[in-house]
GROMACS .gro file of C-alpha atoms in nm:
model
  422
    1MET     CA    1   1.288   5.639   0.065
    2ALA     CA    2   1.208   5.940  -0.153
    3GLN     CA    3   1.559   6.078  -0.100
    4GLN     CA    4   1.712   5.744  -0.196
    5LEU     CA    5   1.506   5.726  -0.517
    6ALA     CA    6   1.603   6.082  -0.608
    7ARG     CA    7   1.971   6.005  -0.543
    8GLU     CA    8   1.952   5.693  -0.762
    9ARG     CA    9   1.789   5.890  -1.045
   10TRP     CA   10   2.061   6.157  -1.033
   11GLN     CA   11   2.327   5.888  -1.021
   12ALA     CA   12   2.182   5.712  -1.325
   13ALA     CA   13   2.163   6.042  -1.514
   14LEU     CA   14   2.528   6.114  -1.429
   15GLN     CA   15   2.627   5.768  -1.549
   16HIS     CA   16   2.446   5.814  -1.883
   17ALA     CA   17   2.605   6.156  -1.928
   18PHE     CA   18   2.950   6.005  -1.858
   19PHE     CA   19   2.892   5.736  -2.120
   20LEU     CA   20   2.780   5.980  -2.390
   21THR     CA   21   3.063   6.223  -2.309
   22VAL     CA   22   3.340   5.961  -2.334
   23LEU     CA   23   3.193   5.810  -2.652
   24ALA     CA   24   3.141   6.149  -2.820
   25LEU     CA   25   3.489   6.277  -2.733
   26SER     CA   26   3.652   5.956  -2.853
   27VAL     CA   27   3.467   5.951  -3.187
   28LEU     CA   28   3.490   6.326  -3.252
   29GLY     CA   29   3.857   6.330  -3.155
   30THR     CA   30   3.926   6.052  -3.401
   31LEU     CA   31   3.737   6.220  -3.684
   32ALA     CA   32   3.893   6.560  -3.616
   33GLY     CA   33   4.247   6.426  -3.602
   34THR     CA   34   4.252   6.309  -3.964
   35ASP     CA   35   4.150   6.442  -4.303
   36MET     CA   36   3.856   6.206  -4.344
   37THR     CA   37   3.567   6.224  -4.587
   38THR     CA   38   3.206   6.173  -4.484
   39ARG     CA   39   3.196   5.834  -4.652
   40ALA     CA   40   3.507   5.720  -4.472
   41ALA     CA   41   3.364   5.839  -4.138
   42LEU     CA   42   3.043   5.638  -4.174
   43PRO     CA   43   3.185   5.315  -4.021
   44GLN     CA   44   3.295   5.496  -3.704
   45LEU     CA   45   2.964   5.680  -3.678
   46GLY     CA   46   2.764   5.363  -3.747
   47LEU     CA   47   2.951   5.171  -3.479
   48ALA     CA   48   2.902   5.457  -3.232
   49VAL     CA   49   2.526   5.465  -3.301
   50GLY     CA   50   2.506   5.088  -3.257
   51PHE     CA   51   2.702   5.115  -2.934
   52ILE     CA   52   2.458   5.380  -2.807
   53ALA     CA   53   2.160   5.159  -2.902
   54TRP     CA   54   2.312   4.861  -2.717
   55TYR     CA   55   2.374   5.071  -2.407
   56THR     CA   56   2.024   5.222  -2.421
   57TYR     CA   57   1.855   4.881  -2.444
   58TRP     CA   58   2.043   4.707  -2.163
   59ILE     CA   59   2.117   4.994  -1.924
   60VAL     CA   60   1.842   5.252  -1.978
   61LEU     CA   61   1.540   5.047  -2.086
   62ARG     CA   62   1.617   4.722  -1.901
   63GLY     CA   63   1.715   4.904  -1.582
   64GLY     CA   64   2.072   4.780  -1.566
   65ALA     CA   65   2.221   5.102  -1.431
   66ASP     CA   66   2.258   4.958  -1.083
   67ARG     CA   67   2.362   4.604  -1.178
   68PRO     CA   68   2.477   4.586  -1.543
   69PRO     CA   69   2.386   4.243  -1.688
   70MET     CA   70   2.651   4.019  -1.833
   71PRO     CA   71   2.505   4.029  -2.189
   72TYR     CA   72   2.565   4.405  -2.193
   73LEU     CA   73   2.929   4.364  -2.092
   74ILE     CA   74   2.993   4.092  -2.352
   75GLY     CA   75   2.822   4.282  -2.633
   76ALA     CA   76   2.988   4.613  -2.541
   77ALA     CA   77   3.331   4.448  -2.524
   78VAL     CA   78   3.280   4.294  -2.869
   79GLY     CA   79   3.166   4.630  -3.009
   80TRP     CA   80   3.469   4.801  -2.856
   81ALA     CA   81   3.701   4.545  -3.011
   82VAL     CA   82   3.542   4.599  -3.353
   83MET     CA   83   3.571   4.978  -3.319
   84ALA     CA   84   3.937   4.949  -3.217
   85ALA     CA   85   4.002   4.722  -3.514
   86VAL     CA   86   3.838   4.969  -3.752
   87ASP     CA   87   4.033   5.260  -3.606
   88PRO     CA   88   4.288   5.210  -3.324
   89ALA     CA   89   4.228   5.569  -3.220
   90LEU     CA   90   3.890   5.453  -3.082
   91LEU     CA   91   4.055   5.255  -2.800
   92PRO     CA   92   3.941   5.511  -2.534
   93VAL     CA   93   3.583   5.401  -2.611
   94GLY     CA   94   3.661   5.122  -2.364
   95LEU     CA   95   3.601   5.375  -2.086
   96ALA     CA   96   3.247   5.418  -2.219
   97VAL     CA   97   3.205   5.041  -2.198
   98LEU     CA   98   3.289   5.064  -1.828
   99ALA     CA   99   3.052   5.356  -1.762
  100PRO     CA  100   2.799   5.143  -1.568
  101TYR     CA  101   3.083   5.023  -1.343
  102CYS     CA  102   3.281   5.342  -1.293
  103LEU     CA  103   3.034   5.492  -1.046
  104ARG     CA  104   2.963   5.175  -0.851
  105ARG     CA  105   3.253   4.928  -0.872
  106ALA     CA  106   3.590   5.089  -0.822
  107GLY     CA  107   3.792   4.770  -0.867
  108TRP     CA  108   3.639   4.679  -1.202
  109SER     CA  109   3.661   5.029  -1.342
  110ALA     CA  110   4.022   5.084  -1.227
  111ALA     CA  111   4.127   4.752  -1.380
  112GLY     CA  112   3.949   4.846  -1.701
  113VAL     CA  113   4.129   5.181  -1.717
  114LEU     CA  114   4.466   5.009  -1.677
  115VAL     CA  115   4.379   4.752  -1.944
  116VAL     CA  116   4.268   5.023  -2.187
  117GLY     CA  117   4.587   5.221  -2.125
  118ALA     CA  118   4.807   4.914  -2.170
  119ILE     CA  119   4.632   4.821  -2.494
  120TRP     CA  120   4.673   5.175  -2.624
  121LEU     CA  121   5.044   5.172  -2.549
  122GLY     CA  122   5.074   4.829  -2.713
  123GLN     CA  123   4.895   4.956  -3.021
  124ARG     CA  124   5.126   5.256  -3.046
  125PHE     CA  125   5.430   5.032  -3.014
  126ALA     CA  126   5.298   4.789  -3.279
  127THR     CA  127   5.229   5.078  -3.518
  128ASP     CA  128   5.543   5.290  -3.474
  129GLY     CA  129   5.789   5.038  -3.335
  130TYR     CA  130   5.844   5.251  -3.027
  131VAL     CA  131   5.653   5.460  -2.769
  132ASP     CA  132   5.745   5.822  -2.728
  133VAL     CA  133   5.824   5.936  -2.373
  134ARG     CA  134   5.562   6.207  -2.391
  135GLU     CA  135   5.299   5.957  -2.508
  136PHE     CA  136   5.394   5.717  -2.230
  137LEU     CA  137   5.385   5.988  -1.964
  138GLY     CA  138   5.059   6.126  -2.100
  139CYS     CA  139   4.901   5.782  -2.097
  140ALA     CA  140   5.033   5.709  -1.745
  141LEU     CA  141   4.908   6.043  -1.611
  142GLY     CA  142   4.572   5.991  -1.780
  143MET     CA  143   4.533   5.644  -1.629
  144ALA     CA  144   4.634   5.774  -1.284
  145ALA     CA  145   4.384   6.057  -1.309
  146ALA     CA  146   4.110   5.821  -1.426
  147VAL     CA  147   4.179   5.571  -1.146
  148THR     CA  148   4.182   5.854  -0.889
  149ILE     CA  149   3.851   5.991  -1.012
  150VAL     CA  150   3.695   5.646  -1.016
  151GLY     CA  151   3.816   5.574  -0.664
  152TYR     CA  152   3.684   5.906  -0.539
  153ILE     CA  153   3.344   5.845  -0.696
  154ALA     CA  154   3.333   5.493  -0.554
  155THR     CA  155   3.417   5.631  -0.208
  156LEU     CA  156   3.132   5.878  -0.231
  157GLU     CA  157   2.904   5.595  -0.339
  158ARG     CA  158   3.001   5.380  -0.040
  159GLU     CA  159   2.950   5.670   0.198
  160GLY     CA  160   2.612   5.737   0.043
  161HIS     CA  161   2.505   5.375   0.090
  162LYS     CA  162   2.635   5.377   0.447
  163ARG     CA  163   2.443   5.695   0.523
  164GLN     CA  164   2.131   5.548   0.368
  165ARG     CA  165   2.163   5.233   0.580
  166LEU     CA  166   2.195   5.446   0.892
  167LEU     CA  167   1.886   5.642   0.792
  168ASP     CA  168   1.693   5.320   0.730
  169GLU     CA  169   1.800   5.181   1.067
  170LEU     CA  170   1.703   5.507   1.237
  171THR     CA  171   1.364   5.502   1.067
  172ALA     CA  172   1.307   5.139   1.170
  173THR     CA  173   1.414   5.217   1.527
  174GLN     CA  174   1.177   5.513   1.543
  175ALA     CA  175   0.894   5.297   1.408
  176GLU     CA  176   0.964   5.028   1.669
  177ARG     CA  177   0.976   5.288   1.944
  178ALA     CA  178   0.649   5.439   1.826
  179ALA     CA  179   0.489   5.093   1.819
  180ALA     CA  180   0.620   5.017   2.169
  181GLU     CA  181   0.493   5.349   2.301
  182HIS     CA  182   0.155   5.288   2.138
  183SER     CA  183   0.137   4.940   2.291
  184ALA     CA  184   0.236   5.076   2.632
  185GLY     CA  185  -0.027   5.348   2.600
  186VAL     CA  186  -0.295   5.095   2.509
  187LEU     CA  187  -0.201   4.873   2.804
  188ALA     CA  188  -0.198   5.172   3.039
  189GLU     CA  189  -0.541   5.281   2.916
  190ARG     CA  190  -0.676   4.929   2.961
  191GLN     CA  191  -0.543   4.923   3.316
  192ARG     CA  192  -0.702   5.260   3.386
  193LEU     CA  193  -1.038   5.144   3.251
  194ALA     CA  194  -1.010   4.823   3.453
  195ARG     CA  195  -0.952   5.025   3.770
  196GLU     CA  196  -1.243   5.255   3.688
  197VAL     CA  197  -1.480   4.966   3.621
  198HIS     CA  198  -1.368   4.786   3.935
  199ASP     CA  199  -1.399   5.092   4.155
  200THR     CA  200  -1.735   5.205   4.016
  201LEU     CA  201  -1.953   4.942   3.845
  202THR     CA  202  -1.821   4.636   4.022
  203GLN     CA  203  -1.835   4.793   4.366
  204GLY     CA  204  -2.176   4.941   4.288
  205PHE     CA  205  -2.325   4.608   4.181
  206ALA     CA  206  -2.177   4.443   4.490
  207SER     CA  207  -2.334   4.707   4.715
  208ILE     CA  208  -2.671   4.672   4.539
  209SER     CA  209  -2.661   4.295   4.590
  210MET     CA  210  -2.589   4.336   4.961
  211LEU     CA  211  -2.866   4.592   5.007
  212LEU     CA  212  -3.118   4.379   4.821
  213ASP     CA  213  -3.017   4.079   5.030
  214SER     CA  214  -3.089   4.279   5.345
  215VAL     CA  215  -3.425   4.394   5.208
  216ARG     CA  216  -3.522   4.038   5.115
  217ASP     CA  217  -3.455   3.920   5.472
  218GLU     CA  218  -3.698   4.184   5.601
  219LEU     CA  219  -3.981   4.081   5.367
  220ALA     CA  220  -4.227   3.804   5.429
  221PRO     CA  221  -4.149   3.484   5.238
  222GLY     CA  222  -4.361   3.449   4.922
  223ALA     CA  223  -4.461   3.812   4.912
  224PRO     CA  224  -4.480   3.974   4.564
  225ALA     CA  225  -4.218   4.228   4.668
  226ALA     CA  226  -3.984   3.944   4.771
  227ARG     CA  227  -4.006   3.797   4.422
  228ARG     CA  228  -3.926   4.139   4.269
  229VAL     CA  229  -3.631   4.176   4.505
  230GLU     CA  230  -3.511   3.827   4.414
  231GLN     CA  231  -3.523   3.918   4.043
  232ALA     CA  232  -3.336   4.241   4.111
  233MET     CA  233  -3.072   4.051   4.309
  234ARG     CA  234  -3.029   3.803   4.026
  235THR     CA  235  -2.986   4.086   3.776
  236ALA     CA  236  -2.738   4.266   4.001
  237ARG     CA  237  -2.534   3.947   4.048
  238ASP     CA  238  -2.529   3.877   3.674
  239ASN     CA  239  -2.408   4.229   3.604
  240LEU     CA  240  -2.154   4.198   3.884
  241ALA     CA  241  -2.017   3.884   3.720
  242GLU     CA  242  -2.011   4.059   3.380
  243SER     CA  243  -1.822   4.356   3.524
  244ARG     CA  244  -1.569   4.123   3.682
  245ARG     CA  245  -1.518   3.944   3.351
  246LEU     CA  246  -1.475   4.282   3.186
  247VAL     CA  247  -1.206   4.374   3.439
  248HIS     CA  248  -1.027   4.044   3.372
  249ALA     CA  249  -1.051   4.106   2.997
  250LEU     CA  250  -0.903   4.454   3.032
  251ARG     CA  251  -0.626   4.334   3.261
  252PRO     CA  252  -0.524   3.986   3.142
  253ALA     CA  253  -0.284   3.774   3.337
  254PRO     CA  254   0.023   3.847   3.116
  255LEU     CA  255   0.013   4.207   3.235
  256ASP     CA  256   0.097   4.076   3.579
  257GLY     CA  257   0.385   3.859   3.458
  258THR     CA  258   0.186   3.534   3.448
  259PRO     CA  259   0.280   3.290   3.165
  260LEU     CA  260   0.011   3.213   2.908
  261THR     CA  261  -0.021   2.851   3.021
  262ASP     CA  262  -0.085   2.953   3.382
  263ALA     CA  263  -0.329   3.223   3.275
  264VAL     CA  264  -0.528   2.972   3.068
  265ARG     CA  265  -0.535   2.727   3.360
  266GLU     CA  266  -0.666   3.010   3.577
  267LEU     CA  267  -0.946   3.077   3.328
  268ILE     CA  268  -1.033   2.707   3.315
  269GLY     CA  269  -1.034   2.689   3.694
  270ARG     CA  270  -1.264   2.990   3.720
  271LEU     CA  271  -1.499   2.842   3.459
  272ALA     CA  272  -1.521   2.510   3.644
  273GLU     CA  273  -1.574   2.685   3.977
  274GLU     CA  274  -1.847   2.921   3.856
  275THR     CA  275  -2.043   2.684   3.632
  276GLY     CA  276  -1.962   2.328   3.739
  277ILE     CA  277  -1.858   2.244   3.383
  278GLU     CA  278  -1.591   1.975   3.360
  279ALA     CA  279  -1.290   2.171   3.231
  280PHE     CA  280  -0.944   2.053   3.126
  281THR     CA  281  -0.617   2.213   3.020
  282THR     CA  282  -0.364   2.026   2.805
  283VAL     CA  283  -0.012   2.155   2.738
  284THR     CA  284   0.223   1.975   2.501
  285GLY     CA  285   0.571   2.071   2.390
  286GLN     CA  286   0.804   2.320   2.552
  287PRO     CA  287   0.627   2.652   2.625
  288VAL     CA  288   0.787   2.951   2.453
  289ALA     CA  289   0.766   3.297   2.605
  290LEU     CA  290   0.587   3.544   2.376
  291PRO     CA  291   0.559   3.924   2.399
  292ALA     CA  292   0.318   4.036   2.669
  293CYS     CA  293   0.085   4.199   2.417
  294THR     CA  294   0.072   3.878   2.209
  295GLU     CA  295  -0.004   3.660   2.510
  296GLY     CA  296  -0.266   3.912   2.619
  297GLU     CA  297  -0.445   3.891   2.283
  298LEU     CA  298  -0.431   3.510   2.284
  299LEU     CA  299  -0.566   3.497   2.638
  300ARG     CA  300  -0.856   3.722   2.542
  301VAL     CA  301  -0.936   3.494   2.250
  302VAL     CA  302  -0.941   3.191   2.481
  303GLN     CA  303  -1.154   3.385   2.727
  304GLU     CA  304  -1.406   3.480   2.459
  305ALA     CA  305  -1.424   3.119   2.333
  306LEU     CA  306  -1.487   2.995   2.688
  307THR     CA  307  -1.751   3.263   2.736
  308ASN     CA  308  -1.929   3.145   2.418
  309ALA     CA  309  -1.915   2.786   2.542
  310ARG     CA  310  -2.054   2.899   2.875
  311ARG     CA  311  -2.337   3.111   2.739
  312HIS     CA  312  -2.449   2.943   2.419
  313ALA     CA  313  -2.312   2.589   2.387
  314GLN     CA  314  -2.478   2.431   2.694
  315ALA     CA  315  -2.162   2.222   2.721
  316ALA     CA  316  -2.090   1.968   2.990
  317SER     CA  317  -1.718   1.955   2.916
  318VAL     CA  318  -1.468   2.208   2.784
  319SER     CA  319  -1.099   2.155   2.708
  320VAL     CA  320  -0.821   2.390   2.607
  321THR     CA  321  -0.509   2.246   2.441
  322LEU     CA  322  -0.189   2.446   2.394
  323SER     CA  323   0.050   2.270   2.156
  324TYR     CA  324   0.398   2.420   2.130
  325LEU     CA  325   0.540   2.274   1.811
  326ASP     CA  326   0.877   2.355   1.654
  327ASP     CA  327   0.765   2.679   1.492
  328VAL     CA  328   0.391   2.705   1.561
  329LEU     CA  329   0.171   2.747   1.865
  330ALA     CA  330  -0.169   2.582   1.823
  331ILE     CA  331  -0.449   2.651   2.071
  332ASP     CA  332  -0.764   2.438   2.053
  333ILE     CA  333  -1.074   2.529   2.256
  334GLN     CA  334  -1.321   2.240   2.232
  335ASP     CA  335  -1.662   2.185   2.391
  336ASP     CA  336  -1.925   1.911   2.364
  337GLY     CA  337  -2.217   2.152   2.341
  338THR     CA  338  -2.502   2.192   2.096
  339GLY     CA  339  -2.284   2.314   1.811
  340PHE     CA  340  -2.399   2.501   1.502
  341THR     CA  341  -2.345   2.528   1.127
  342PRO     CA  342  -2.075   2.793   1.068
  343ALA     CA  343  -2.165   2.844   0.700
  344THR     CA  344  -2.524   2.942   0.776
  345ARG     CA  345  -2.463   3.143   1.091
  346HIS     CA  346  -2.379   3.512   1.078
  347PRO     CA  347  -2.065   3.579   1.284
  348GLY     CA  348  -2.134   3.786   1.590
  349VAL     CA  349  -1.929   4.061   1.745
  350GLY     CA  350  -1.744   3.816   1.968
  351MET     CA  351  -1.628   3.595   1.682
  352THR     CA  352  -1.530   3.896   1.470
  353THR     CA  353  -1.331   4.037   1.760
  354MET     CA  354  -1.155   3.704   1.807
  355ARG     CA  355  -1.048   3.697   1.441
  356GLU     CA  356  -0.924   4.054   1.462
  357ARG     CA  357  -0.722   3.983   1.776
  358VAL     CA  358  -0.558   3.675   1.623
  359ALA     CA  359  -0.484   3.859   1.298
  360SER     CA  360  -0.328   4.149   1.488
  361VAL     CA  361  -0.055   3.917   1.623
  362GLY     CA  362   0.003   3.741   1.291
  363GLY     CA  363  -0.201   3.427   1.357
  364ALA     CA  364  -0.502   3.252   1.205
  365LEU     CA  365  -0.833   3.138   1.355
  366ALA     CA  366  -1.058   2.855   1.238
  367VAL     CA  367  -1.394   2.731   1.371
  368GLU     CA  368  -1.524   2.376   1.327
  369SER     CA  369  -1.872   2.289   1.443
  370ALA     CA  370  -2.182   2.090   1.356
  371PRO     CA  371  -2.525   2.068   1.521
  372GLY     CA  372  -2.506   1.832   1.816
  373GLU     CA  373  -2.131   1.771   1.779
  374GLY     CA  374  -1.984   2.057   1.976
  375THR     CA  375  -1.749   2.332   1.863
  376THR     CA  376  -1.373   2.357   1.819
  377VAL     CA  377  -1.197   2.692   1.789
  378THR     CA  378  -0.839   2.661   1.664
  379VAL     CA  379  -0.577   2.937   1.682
  380THR     CA  380  -0.240   2.898   1.512
  381LEU     CA  381   0.047   3.141   1.561
  382PRO     CA  382   0.406   3.122   1.428
  383LEU     CA  383   0.659   3.098   1.710
  384PRO     CA  384   0.981   3.302   1.718
  385ALA     CA  385   1.300   3.112   1.642
  386VAL     CA  386   1.480   2.991   1.954
  387SER     CA  387   1.854   2.926   1.956
  388PRO     CA  388   1.954   2.565   2.022
  389THR     CA  389   2.143   2.665   2.336
  390GLY     CA  390   1.848   2.853   2.480
  391ALA     CA  391   1.573   2.606   2.395
  392PRO     CA  392   1.505   2.330   2.644
  393SER     CA  393   1.523   1.983   2.494
  394SER     CA  394   1.229   1.837   2.684
  395ASP     CA  395   0.887   1.817   2.524
  396SER     CA  396   0.708   1.784   2.858
  397VAL     CA  397   0.583   2.044   3.099
  398ASP     CA  398   0.644   2.019   3.471
  399PHE     CA  399   0.343   2.109   3.685
  400PRO     CA  400   0.331   2.154   4.062
  401ALA     CA  401   0.288   1.836   4.256
  402ASP     CA  402  -0.034   1.960   4.419
  403THR     CA  403  -0.203   2.030   4.083
  404PRO     CA  404  -0.488   1.781   4.016
  405THR     CA  405  -0.412   1.603   3.689
  406TYR     CA  406  -0.557   1.361   3.440
  407GLY     CA  407  -0.331   1.140   3.230
  408LEU     CA  408  -0.037   0.906   3.278
  409PRO     CA  409   0.297   1.027   3.418
  410ASP     CA  410   0.618   0.936   3.241
  411ASP     CA  411   0.923   0.776   3.402
  412ALA     CA  412   1.030   1.109   3.548
  413GLY     CA  413   0.690   1.166   3.706
  414ARG     CA  414   0.591   1.445   3.469
  415ILE     CA  415   0.245   1.477   3.321
  416THR     CA  416   0.257   1.512   2.944
  417ARG     CA  417  -0.109   1.475   2.855
  418ALA     CA  418  -0.382   1.660   3.039
  419VAL     CA  419  -0.421   1.882   3.342
  420SER     CA  420  -0.751   1.958   3.509
  421VAL     CA  421  -0.770   2.265   3.728
  422PRO     CA  422  -1.088   2.252   3.939
   0.00000   0.00000   0.00000
């Protein structure tokens, strides 16, 4: 980017220098070619100063060096016509008019050079009644040289733009590769931590639970030590469950190739099995495959919302709805628990983490709750565009025949409303 800005500044400076050079040579050549008094030269000088002011306003101050505005071209053409009418020898000033185009638009500038040359020859013929061979050849050679120079400069400009595009594409590719490597590194580190937790903490808590169970069997029922052992067993089992949830959070289902819908149904099934809460999963629309990292973040958000419902809401029923709309995925996690007032409650670490996860994938999270009316967590995420040939036309989701379901099947036997995974 810095190199491109520097190149554009040098190009603009070269363009301004070209304009001033052509204008100065045209005016000075005209004044030097005749025996003209200072008073007689004032019109030419005044027109030249006005021309410079017009160019400075539109091209230098208004930033029209890259794309000259139409008002500049109209005003400069009128000024050139007036200068040529005052003194036909000022016809070459037309090249100064085309200065903003000479370095960027070869076709325009070449056509302008030919028009200026033709007008000059016409003016010579109208004045003298004929055109000398040397004047004709000089004009033709001058126009050929000018067109060649303009074409060469335009070629360099195109090559510069092409090289800049290649550099931009290379930079974007490198950034994408770095992001992919970072994402792969994060996933690999999560998998490593999951293995470490599973092989150390989880196995350790499981062993402690087994040992305490053996000790309890050897103690007399109702003994004080038996109650202490029972408390220790309960603590060990709770921590074992927490470590297992931590392993699942570090290694979500998408890392194993499981679609988001199946991973959410697995979470709902585990919640119903472990707590006895009535849990439902609803999928509407045609599921769209998302990047593994995006599905992983969404799954963790659903997992955290279910954990909150499990720990704090005292809910009897929990439902998760995944709605695949045309360009948006909406996920609603709703429970019928105690609820709370979001405006008066300080967000905890879990809620803050959920917002950060959703924001990291370009989505938005909203929480609706009221005391005694349950809680609804809504996640919305823009979906990638799918080509018409690659997008299925059905708005229903086919589930295995042995999956317990709630809702009414359509004529094809597909469930389009709710699915309960016990």
